[in-house]
CSV table of C-alpha atoms in Angstrom, one decimal:
chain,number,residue,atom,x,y,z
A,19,UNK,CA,7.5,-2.5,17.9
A,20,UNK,CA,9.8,-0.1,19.3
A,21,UNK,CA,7.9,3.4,19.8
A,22,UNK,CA,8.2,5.5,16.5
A,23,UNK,CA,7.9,8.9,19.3
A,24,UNK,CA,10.4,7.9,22.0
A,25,UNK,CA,13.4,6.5,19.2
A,26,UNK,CA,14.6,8.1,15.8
A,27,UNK,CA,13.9,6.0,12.4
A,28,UNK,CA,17.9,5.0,12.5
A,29,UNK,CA,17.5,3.8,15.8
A,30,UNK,CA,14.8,1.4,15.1
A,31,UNK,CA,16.5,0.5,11.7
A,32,UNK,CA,19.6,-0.2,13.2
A,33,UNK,CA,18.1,-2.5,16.0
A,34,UNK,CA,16.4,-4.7,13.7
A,35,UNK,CA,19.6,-5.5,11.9
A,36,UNK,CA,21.5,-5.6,14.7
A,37,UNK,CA,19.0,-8.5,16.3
A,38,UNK,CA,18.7,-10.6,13.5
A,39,UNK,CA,20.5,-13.7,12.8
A,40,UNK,CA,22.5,-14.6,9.8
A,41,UNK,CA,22.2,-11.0,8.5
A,42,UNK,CA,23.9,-10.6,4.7
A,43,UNK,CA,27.1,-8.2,4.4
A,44,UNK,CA,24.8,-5.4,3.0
A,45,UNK,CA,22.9,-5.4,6.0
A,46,UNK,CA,25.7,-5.1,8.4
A,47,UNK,CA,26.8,-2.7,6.1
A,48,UNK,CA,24.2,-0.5,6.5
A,49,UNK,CA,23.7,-1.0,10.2
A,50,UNK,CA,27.3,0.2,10.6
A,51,UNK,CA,26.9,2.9,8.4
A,52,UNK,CA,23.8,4.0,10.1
A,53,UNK,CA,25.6,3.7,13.6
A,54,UNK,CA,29.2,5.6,12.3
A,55,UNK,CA,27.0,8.0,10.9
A,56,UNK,CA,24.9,9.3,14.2
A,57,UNK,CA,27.9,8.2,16.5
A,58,UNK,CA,28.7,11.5,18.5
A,59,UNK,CA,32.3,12.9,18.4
A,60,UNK,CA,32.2,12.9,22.4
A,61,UNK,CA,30.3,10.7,24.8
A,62,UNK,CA,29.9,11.1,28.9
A,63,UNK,CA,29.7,9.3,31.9
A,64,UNK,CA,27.6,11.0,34.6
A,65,UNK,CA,27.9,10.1,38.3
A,66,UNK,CA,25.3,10.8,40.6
A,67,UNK,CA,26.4,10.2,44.4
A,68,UNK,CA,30.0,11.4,44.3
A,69,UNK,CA,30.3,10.3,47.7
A,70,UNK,CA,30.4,6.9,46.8
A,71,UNK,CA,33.4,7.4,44.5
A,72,UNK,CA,37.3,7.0,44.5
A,73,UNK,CA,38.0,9.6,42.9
A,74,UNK,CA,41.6,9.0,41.7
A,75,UNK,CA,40.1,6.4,39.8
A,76,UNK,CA,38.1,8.5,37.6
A,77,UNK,CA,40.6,10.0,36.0
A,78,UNK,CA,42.5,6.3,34.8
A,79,UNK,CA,42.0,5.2,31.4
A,80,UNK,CA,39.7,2.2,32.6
A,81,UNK,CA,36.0,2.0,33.1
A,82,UNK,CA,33.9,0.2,35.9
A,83,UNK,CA,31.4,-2.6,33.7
A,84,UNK,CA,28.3,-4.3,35.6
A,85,UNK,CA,27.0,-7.9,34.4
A,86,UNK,CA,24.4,-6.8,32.4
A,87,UNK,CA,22.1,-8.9,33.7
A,88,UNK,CA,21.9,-6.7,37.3
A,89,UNK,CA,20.6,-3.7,35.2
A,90,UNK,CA,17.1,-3.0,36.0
A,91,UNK,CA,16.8,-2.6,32.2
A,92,UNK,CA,18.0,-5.9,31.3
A,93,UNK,CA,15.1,-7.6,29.4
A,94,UNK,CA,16.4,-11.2,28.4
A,95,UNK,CA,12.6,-12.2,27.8
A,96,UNK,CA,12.6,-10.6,24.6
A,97,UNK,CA,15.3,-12.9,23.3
A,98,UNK,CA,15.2,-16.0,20.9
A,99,UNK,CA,17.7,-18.7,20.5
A,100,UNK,CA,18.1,-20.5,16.9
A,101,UNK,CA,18.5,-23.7,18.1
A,102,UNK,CA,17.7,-25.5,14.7
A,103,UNK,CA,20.7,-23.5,13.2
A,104,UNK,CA,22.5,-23.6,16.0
A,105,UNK,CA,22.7,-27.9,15.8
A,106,UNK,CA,23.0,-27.8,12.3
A,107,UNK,CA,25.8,-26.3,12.4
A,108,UNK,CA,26.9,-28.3,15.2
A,109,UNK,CA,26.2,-31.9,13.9
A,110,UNK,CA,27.8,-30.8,10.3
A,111,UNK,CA,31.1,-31.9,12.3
A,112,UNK,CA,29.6,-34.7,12.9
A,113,UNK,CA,28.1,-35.4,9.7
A,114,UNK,CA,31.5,-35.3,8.0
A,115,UNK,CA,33.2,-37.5,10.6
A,116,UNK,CA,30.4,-40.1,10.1
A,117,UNK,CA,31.0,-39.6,6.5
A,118,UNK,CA,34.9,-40.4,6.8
A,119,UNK,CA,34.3,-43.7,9.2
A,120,UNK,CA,32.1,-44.9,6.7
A,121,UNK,CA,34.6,-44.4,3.6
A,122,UNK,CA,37.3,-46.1,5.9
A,123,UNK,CA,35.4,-48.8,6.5
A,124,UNK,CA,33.8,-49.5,3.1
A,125,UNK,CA,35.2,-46.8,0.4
A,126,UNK,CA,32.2,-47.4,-2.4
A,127,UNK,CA,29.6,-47.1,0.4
A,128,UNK,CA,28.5,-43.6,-0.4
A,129,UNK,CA,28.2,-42.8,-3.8
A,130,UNK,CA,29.0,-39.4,-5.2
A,131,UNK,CA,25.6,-38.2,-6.4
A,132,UNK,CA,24.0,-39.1,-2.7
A,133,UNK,CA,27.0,-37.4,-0.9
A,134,UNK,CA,25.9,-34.7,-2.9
A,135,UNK,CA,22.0,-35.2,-1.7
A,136,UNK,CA,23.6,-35.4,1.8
A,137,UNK,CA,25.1,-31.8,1.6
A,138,UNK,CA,22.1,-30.2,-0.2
A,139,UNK,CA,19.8,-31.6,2.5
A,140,UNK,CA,17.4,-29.3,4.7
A,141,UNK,CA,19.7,-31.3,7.9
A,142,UNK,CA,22.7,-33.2,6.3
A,143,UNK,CA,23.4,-34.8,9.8
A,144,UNK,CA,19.9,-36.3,9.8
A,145,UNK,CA,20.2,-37.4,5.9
A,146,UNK,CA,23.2,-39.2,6.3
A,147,UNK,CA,21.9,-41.2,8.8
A,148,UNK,CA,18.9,-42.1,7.0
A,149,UNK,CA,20.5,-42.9,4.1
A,150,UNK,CA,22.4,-45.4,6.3
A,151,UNK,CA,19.7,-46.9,7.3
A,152,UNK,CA,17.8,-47.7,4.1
A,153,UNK,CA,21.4,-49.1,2.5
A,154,UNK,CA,21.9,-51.3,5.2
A,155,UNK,CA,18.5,-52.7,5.8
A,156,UNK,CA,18.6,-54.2,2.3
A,157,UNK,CA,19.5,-58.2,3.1
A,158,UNK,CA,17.5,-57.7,6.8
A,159,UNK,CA,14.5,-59.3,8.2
A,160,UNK,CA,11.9,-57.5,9.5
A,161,UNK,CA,12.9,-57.8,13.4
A,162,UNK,CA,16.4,-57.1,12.4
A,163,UNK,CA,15.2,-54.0,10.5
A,164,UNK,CA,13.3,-53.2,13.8
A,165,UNK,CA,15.9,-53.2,15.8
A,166,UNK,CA,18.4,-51.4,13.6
A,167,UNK,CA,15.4,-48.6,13.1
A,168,UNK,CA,15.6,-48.4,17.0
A,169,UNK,CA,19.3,-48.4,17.4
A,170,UNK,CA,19.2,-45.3,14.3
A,171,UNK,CA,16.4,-43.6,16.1
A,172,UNK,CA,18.4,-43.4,19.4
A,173,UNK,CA,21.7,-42.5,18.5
A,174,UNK,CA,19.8,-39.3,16.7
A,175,UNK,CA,17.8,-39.2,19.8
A,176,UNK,CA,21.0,-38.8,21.5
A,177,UNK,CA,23.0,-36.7,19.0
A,178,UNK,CA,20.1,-33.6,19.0
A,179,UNK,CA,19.1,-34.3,22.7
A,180,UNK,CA,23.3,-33.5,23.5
A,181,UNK,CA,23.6,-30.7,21.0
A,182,UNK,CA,20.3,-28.8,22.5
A,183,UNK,CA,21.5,-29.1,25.9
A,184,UNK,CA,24.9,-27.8,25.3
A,185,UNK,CA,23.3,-24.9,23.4
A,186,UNK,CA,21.5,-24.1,26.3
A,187,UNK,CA,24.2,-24.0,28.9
A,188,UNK,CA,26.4,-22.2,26.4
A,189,UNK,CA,24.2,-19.6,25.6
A,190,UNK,CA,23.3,-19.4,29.6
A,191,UNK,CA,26.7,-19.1,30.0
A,192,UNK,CA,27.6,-16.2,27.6
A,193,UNK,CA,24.6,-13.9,28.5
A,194,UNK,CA,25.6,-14.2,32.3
A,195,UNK,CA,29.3,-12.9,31.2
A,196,UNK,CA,28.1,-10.0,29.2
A,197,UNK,CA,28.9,-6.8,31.0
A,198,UNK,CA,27.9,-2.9,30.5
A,199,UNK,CA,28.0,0.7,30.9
A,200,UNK,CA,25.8,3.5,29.8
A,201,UNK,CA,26.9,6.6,28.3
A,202,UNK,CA,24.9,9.5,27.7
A,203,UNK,CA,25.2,12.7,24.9
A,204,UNK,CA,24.7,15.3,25.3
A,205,UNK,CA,26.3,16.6,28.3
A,206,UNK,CA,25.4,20.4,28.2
A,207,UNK,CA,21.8,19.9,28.4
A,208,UNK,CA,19.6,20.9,31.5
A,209,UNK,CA,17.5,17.3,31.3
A,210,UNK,CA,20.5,15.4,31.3
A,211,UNK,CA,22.1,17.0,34.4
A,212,UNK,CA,18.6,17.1,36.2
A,213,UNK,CA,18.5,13.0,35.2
A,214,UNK,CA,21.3,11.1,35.2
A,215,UNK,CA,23.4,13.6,37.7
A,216,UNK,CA,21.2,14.0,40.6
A,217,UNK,CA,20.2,17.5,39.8
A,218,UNK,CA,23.0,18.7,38.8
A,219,UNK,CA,24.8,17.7,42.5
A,220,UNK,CA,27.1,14.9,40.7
A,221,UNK,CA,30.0,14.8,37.6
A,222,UNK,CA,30.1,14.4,34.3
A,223,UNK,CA,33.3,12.4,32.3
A,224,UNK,CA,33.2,13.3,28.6
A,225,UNK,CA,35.8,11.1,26.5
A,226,UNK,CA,36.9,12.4,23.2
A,227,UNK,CA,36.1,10.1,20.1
A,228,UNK,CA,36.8,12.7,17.4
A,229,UNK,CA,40.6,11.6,16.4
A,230,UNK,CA,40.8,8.3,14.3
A,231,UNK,CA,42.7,5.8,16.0
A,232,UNK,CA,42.7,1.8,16.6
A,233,UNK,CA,41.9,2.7,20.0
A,234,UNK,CA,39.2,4.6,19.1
A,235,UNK,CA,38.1,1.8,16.2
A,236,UNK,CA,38.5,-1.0,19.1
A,237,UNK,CA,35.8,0.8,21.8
A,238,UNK,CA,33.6,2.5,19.0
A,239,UNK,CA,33.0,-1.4,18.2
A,240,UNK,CA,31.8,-2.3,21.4
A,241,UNK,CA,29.7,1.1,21.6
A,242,UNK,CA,25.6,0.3,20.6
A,243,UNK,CA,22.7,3.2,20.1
A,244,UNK,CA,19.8,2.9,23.2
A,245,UNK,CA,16.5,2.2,22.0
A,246,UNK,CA,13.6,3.6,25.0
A,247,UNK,CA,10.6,2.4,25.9
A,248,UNK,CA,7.6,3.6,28.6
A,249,UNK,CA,7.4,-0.2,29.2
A,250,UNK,CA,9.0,-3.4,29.7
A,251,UNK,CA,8.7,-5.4,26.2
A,252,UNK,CA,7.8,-9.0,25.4
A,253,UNK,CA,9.0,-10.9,22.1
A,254,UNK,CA,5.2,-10.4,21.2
A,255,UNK,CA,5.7,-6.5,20.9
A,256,UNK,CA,8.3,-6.9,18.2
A,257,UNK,CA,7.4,-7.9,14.6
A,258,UNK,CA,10.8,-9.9,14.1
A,259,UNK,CA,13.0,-12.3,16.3
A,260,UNK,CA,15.5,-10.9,18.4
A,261,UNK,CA,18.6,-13.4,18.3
A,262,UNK,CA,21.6,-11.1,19.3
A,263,UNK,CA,22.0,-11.4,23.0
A,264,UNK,CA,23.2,-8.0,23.5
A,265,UNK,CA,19.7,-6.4,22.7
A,266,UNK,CA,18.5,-7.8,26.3
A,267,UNK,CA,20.8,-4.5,27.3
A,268,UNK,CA,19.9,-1.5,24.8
A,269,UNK,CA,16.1,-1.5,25.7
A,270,UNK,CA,15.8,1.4,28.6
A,271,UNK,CA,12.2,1.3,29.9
A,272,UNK,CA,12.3,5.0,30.9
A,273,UNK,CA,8.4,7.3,30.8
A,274,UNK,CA,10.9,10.5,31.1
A,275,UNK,CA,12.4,10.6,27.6
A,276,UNK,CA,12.7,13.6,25.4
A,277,UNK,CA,15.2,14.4,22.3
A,278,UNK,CA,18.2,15.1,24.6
A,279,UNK,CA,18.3,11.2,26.0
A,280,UNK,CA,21.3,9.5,23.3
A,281,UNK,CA,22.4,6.7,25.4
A,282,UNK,CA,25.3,4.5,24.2
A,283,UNK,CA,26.0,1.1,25.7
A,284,UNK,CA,29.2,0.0,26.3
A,285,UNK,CA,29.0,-4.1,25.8
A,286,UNK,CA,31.9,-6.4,26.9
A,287,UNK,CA,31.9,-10.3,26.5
A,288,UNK,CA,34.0,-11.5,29.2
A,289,UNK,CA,36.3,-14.6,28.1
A,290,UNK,CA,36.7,-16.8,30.8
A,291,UNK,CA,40.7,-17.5,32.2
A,292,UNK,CA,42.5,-20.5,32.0
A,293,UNK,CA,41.9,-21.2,35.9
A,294,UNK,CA,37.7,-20.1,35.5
A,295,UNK,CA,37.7,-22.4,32.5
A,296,UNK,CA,39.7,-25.4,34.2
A,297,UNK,CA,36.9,-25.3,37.5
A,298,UNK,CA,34.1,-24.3,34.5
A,299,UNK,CA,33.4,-28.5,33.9
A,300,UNK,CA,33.3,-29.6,37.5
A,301,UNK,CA,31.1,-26.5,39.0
A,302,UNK,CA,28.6,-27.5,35.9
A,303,UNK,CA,28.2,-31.2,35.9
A,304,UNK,CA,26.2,-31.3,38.3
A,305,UNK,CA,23.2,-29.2,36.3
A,306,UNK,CA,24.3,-30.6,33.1
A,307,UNK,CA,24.0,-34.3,34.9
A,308,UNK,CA,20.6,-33.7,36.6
A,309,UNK,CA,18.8,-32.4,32.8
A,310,UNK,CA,20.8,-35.4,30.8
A,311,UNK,CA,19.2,-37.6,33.3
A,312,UNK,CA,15.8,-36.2,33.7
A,313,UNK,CA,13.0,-38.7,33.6
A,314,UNK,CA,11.4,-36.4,30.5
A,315,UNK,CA,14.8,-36.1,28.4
A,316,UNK,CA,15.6,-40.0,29.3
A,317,UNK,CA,11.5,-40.9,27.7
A,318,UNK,CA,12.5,-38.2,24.7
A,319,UNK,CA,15.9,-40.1,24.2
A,320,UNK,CA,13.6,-43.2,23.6
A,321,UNK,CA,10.9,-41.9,21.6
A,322,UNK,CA,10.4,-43.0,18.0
A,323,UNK,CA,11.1,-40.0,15.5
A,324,UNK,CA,11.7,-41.8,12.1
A,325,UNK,CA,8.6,-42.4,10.3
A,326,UNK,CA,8.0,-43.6,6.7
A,327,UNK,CA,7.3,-40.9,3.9
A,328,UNK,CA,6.0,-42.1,0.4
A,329,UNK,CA,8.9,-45.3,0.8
A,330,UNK,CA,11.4,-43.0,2.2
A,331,UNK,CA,12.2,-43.2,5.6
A,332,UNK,CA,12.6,-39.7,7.7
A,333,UNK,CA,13.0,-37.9,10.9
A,334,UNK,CA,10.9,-35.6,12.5
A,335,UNK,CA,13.5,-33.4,14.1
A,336,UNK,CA,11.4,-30.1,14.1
A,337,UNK,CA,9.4,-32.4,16.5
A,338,UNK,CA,11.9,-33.3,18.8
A,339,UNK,CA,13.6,-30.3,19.0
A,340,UNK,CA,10.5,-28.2,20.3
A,341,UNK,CA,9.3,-30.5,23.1
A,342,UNK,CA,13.5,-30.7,24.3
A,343,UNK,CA,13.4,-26.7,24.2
A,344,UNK,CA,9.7,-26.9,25.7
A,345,UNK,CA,11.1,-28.8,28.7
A,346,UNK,CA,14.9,-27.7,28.8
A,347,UNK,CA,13.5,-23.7,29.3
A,348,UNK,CA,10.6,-24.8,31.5
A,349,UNK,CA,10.6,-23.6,35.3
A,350,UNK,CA,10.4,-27.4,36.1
A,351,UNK,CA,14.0,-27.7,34.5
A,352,UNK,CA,15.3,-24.1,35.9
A,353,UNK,CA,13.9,-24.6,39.5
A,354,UNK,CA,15.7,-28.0,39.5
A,355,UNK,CA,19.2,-26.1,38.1
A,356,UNK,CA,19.4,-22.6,39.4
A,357,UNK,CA,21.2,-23.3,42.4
A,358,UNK,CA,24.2,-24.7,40.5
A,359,UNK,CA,23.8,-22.4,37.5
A,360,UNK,CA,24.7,-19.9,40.7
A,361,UNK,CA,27.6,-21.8,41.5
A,362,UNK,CA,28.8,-21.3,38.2
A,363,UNK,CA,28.0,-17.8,37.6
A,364,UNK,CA,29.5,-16.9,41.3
A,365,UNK,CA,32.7,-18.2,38.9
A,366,UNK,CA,33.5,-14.8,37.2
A,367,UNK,CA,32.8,-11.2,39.2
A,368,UNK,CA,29.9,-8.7,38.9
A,369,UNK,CA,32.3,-6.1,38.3
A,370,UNK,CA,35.0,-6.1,35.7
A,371,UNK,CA,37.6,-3.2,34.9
A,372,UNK,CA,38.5,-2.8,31.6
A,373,UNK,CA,40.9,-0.5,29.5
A,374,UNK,CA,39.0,2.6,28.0
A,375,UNK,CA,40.0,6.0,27.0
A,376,UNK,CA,41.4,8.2,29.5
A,377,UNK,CA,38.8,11.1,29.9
A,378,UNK,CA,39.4,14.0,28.0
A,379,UNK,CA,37.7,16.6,30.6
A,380,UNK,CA,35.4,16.6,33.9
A,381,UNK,CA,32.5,19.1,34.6
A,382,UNK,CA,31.0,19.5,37.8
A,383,UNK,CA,27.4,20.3,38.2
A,384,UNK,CA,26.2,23.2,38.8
A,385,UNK,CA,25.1,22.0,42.5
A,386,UNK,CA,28.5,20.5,42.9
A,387,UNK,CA,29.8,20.2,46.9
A,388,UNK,CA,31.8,23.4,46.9
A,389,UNK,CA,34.1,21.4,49.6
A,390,UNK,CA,35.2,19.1,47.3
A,391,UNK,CA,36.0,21.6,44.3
A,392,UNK,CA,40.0,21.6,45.6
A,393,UNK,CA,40.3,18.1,45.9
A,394,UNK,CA,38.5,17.7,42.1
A,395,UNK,CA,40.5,20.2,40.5
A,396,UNK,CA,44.3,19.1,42.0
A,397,UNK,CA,43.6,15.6,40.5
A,398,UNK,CA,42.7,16.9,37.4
A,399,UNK,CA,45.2,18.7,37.3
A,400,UNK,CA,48.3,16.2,38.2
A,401,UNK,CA,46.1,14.0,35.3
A,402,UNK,CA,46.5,16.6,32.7
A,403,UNK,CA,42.2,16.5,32.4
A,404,UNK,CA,40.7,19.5,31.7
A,405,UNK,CA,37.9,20.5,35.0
A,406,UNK,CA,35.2,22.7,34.7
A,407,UNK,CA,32.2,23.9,36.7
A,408,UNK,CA,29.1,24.1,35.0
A,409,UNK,CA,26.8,27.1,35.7
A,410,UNK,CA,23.2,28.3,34.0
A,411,UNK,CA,22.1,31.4,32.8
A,412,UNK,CA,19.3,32.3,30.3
A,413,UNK,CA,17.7,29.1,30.8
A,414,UNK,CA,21.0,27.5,29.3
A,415,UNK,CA,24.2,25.4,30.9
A,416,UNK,CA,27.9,26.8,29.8
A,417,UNK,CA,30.8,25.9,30.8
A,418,UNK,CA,33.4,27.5,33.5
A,419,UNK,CA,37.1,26.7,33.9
A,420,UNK,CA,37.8,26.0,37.3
């Protein structure tokens, strides 16, 4: 569980919704509620070696994003996939074309009251084909009831064995083009310089989200509330699955955390272009070839799933889908892949640059290189941002034109 002392009871509420899977509209609901309600009117972006900076950049209305997985904070242990959803959904498509080639071929085949059996199944797909079978093994004899059995068994063998595969890559895929940035509230605070601005040596960017606008709407969506904790988590320390591949970025393991840490992640899913997409199939056959052909998936292709049931005959797809997902996300398979799973990430860039909101003002620490003030404050200037120095006194940080 996430640590009742290091993250508010909105936090926490708002994670678990926002993890789950197949939440109901009053859940979203009230996660967005919970998130427009605490959302700060301004965030900031602090910078901690300004040397490293261009700084004509900074003052654009575009922001640097990371993959997220090259954040020491990424944490994509803690993730589940719903992979018996996930092919249900998939093989649905497939269940209603199997259901069409069968009425073209033989119109009274499938009756209406066990077409309605097929759609209020647990897995329609794997109905259907059942079904199938016991109609057509009627006039058979036993070896030709065998064989037919074997021939069913297969082709579901097959059907799952693809779908779980292709959930696999997919979901690979999409985590590795998920890219971030962290903003921080509040800005004025002594902790917050000390932290994230090298004591108070670097910059801060504050952009302004009080004014309604699309533009506004459009990055608030893609804004998510930081959950801390003093140390990396498993799936184990949660009472609940966390499905939402995004929460693999809004977990900080951070021992130094007090009221005045807010951090807001900034999470992008990058779309691949019609060149990336057109090289996408080549650069991944060769992984996707070497699991399809796998000694272990090739014995699972063959094994016998459909078993007899009080007269009725079924498949044990739980079954098969767990030793596939035992194997598919074992370090036998991953050691055997990663090399071209790096060809294909190597596809899209670490760093992305995406529109944002041009920033409304920029302080300077209090510790700021008085040589570069000029330079700071001419940009600022020819960008129509507000600039200004931040000093102490009393204990407290206020703000100074420059």
């Amino acid at each position: 569980m996430l640590d009742e002392s290091l993250n508010k009871e909105w936090k926490r509420s708002f994670f678990e919704i926002f993890s789950g899977n197949n939440n109901t509209k009053e859940e979203l609901e009230k996660a967005d509620k919970l998130k427009f309600e605490h959302f700060p009117p301004v965030i900031a972006k602090f910078y901690k070696n300004v040397d490293e900076l261009n700084v004509e950049e900074l003052f654009a209305a575009k922001v640097k994003l990371k993959k997220a997985k090259l954040s020491l904070n990424y944490n994509e242990d803690i993730i589940s996939v719903d992979y018996v959803e996930t092919i249900k959904t998939q093989l649905n498509a497939v269940t209603q074309q199997q259901i069409e080639n069968l009425k073209q071929e033989d119109p009274t085949f499938l009756k209406d009251d066990e077409k309605e059996i097929i759609e209020k199944a647990d897995f329609p797909f794997i109905k259907l084909m059942t079904l199938v079978y016991s109609k057509d093994t009627g006039d058979m004899t036993v070896d030709d009831q065998m064989q037919w059995k074997n021939t069913m068994n297969e082709f579901i063998n097959q059907q799952l064995i693809f779908s779980l595969v292709n959930t696999y890559f997919t979901m690979k895929l999409y985590r590795d083009n998920i890219y971030t940035l962290t903003f921080q509230t509040p800005y004025n605070k002594i902790h917050t310089w000390d932290k994230y601005a090298n004591s108070h040596e670097g910059i801060c960017l504050t952009y302004d989200f009080k004014e309604i606008s699309q533009t506004n709407a459009y990055h608030l969506s893609k804004l998510f509330p930081v959950v801390y904790s003093s140390s990396k988590l498993s799936r184990d320390d949660f009472d609940h699955e966390i499905y939402n591949a995004y929460c693999a970025s809004l977990v900080k393991v951070d021992n130094d955390i007090n009221d005045e840490d807010n951090g807001w992640e900034y999470i992008y899913s990058y779309k691949y272009n019609e060149k990336e997409y057109s090289l996408l199939d080549r650069i991944l056959q060769p992984a996707y070839e070497k699991v399809m052909t796998h000694p272990k998936i090739m014995e699972l292709n063959k094994k016998n799933y459909l078993v007899m049931k009080e007269d009725c005959l079924e498949y044990d797809y739980k079954s098969i889908i767990n030793e596939v997902i035992s194997l598919i996300e074992s370090d036998e398979i991953y050691d055997l892949i990663k090399d071209d799973l790096e060809n294909v990430y190597s596809l899209t860039d670490d760093e992305i640059e995406v529109d944002f909101l041009k920033p409304e003002a920029i302080y300077l620490g209090k510790n700021f290189n008085e040589e570069k003030i000029n330079e700071y404050n001419q940009l600022a200037n020819d960008n129509d941002v507000k600039i200004f120095k931040i000093k102490e006194g009393n204990g407290m940080l206020y703000k100074s034109l420059i």
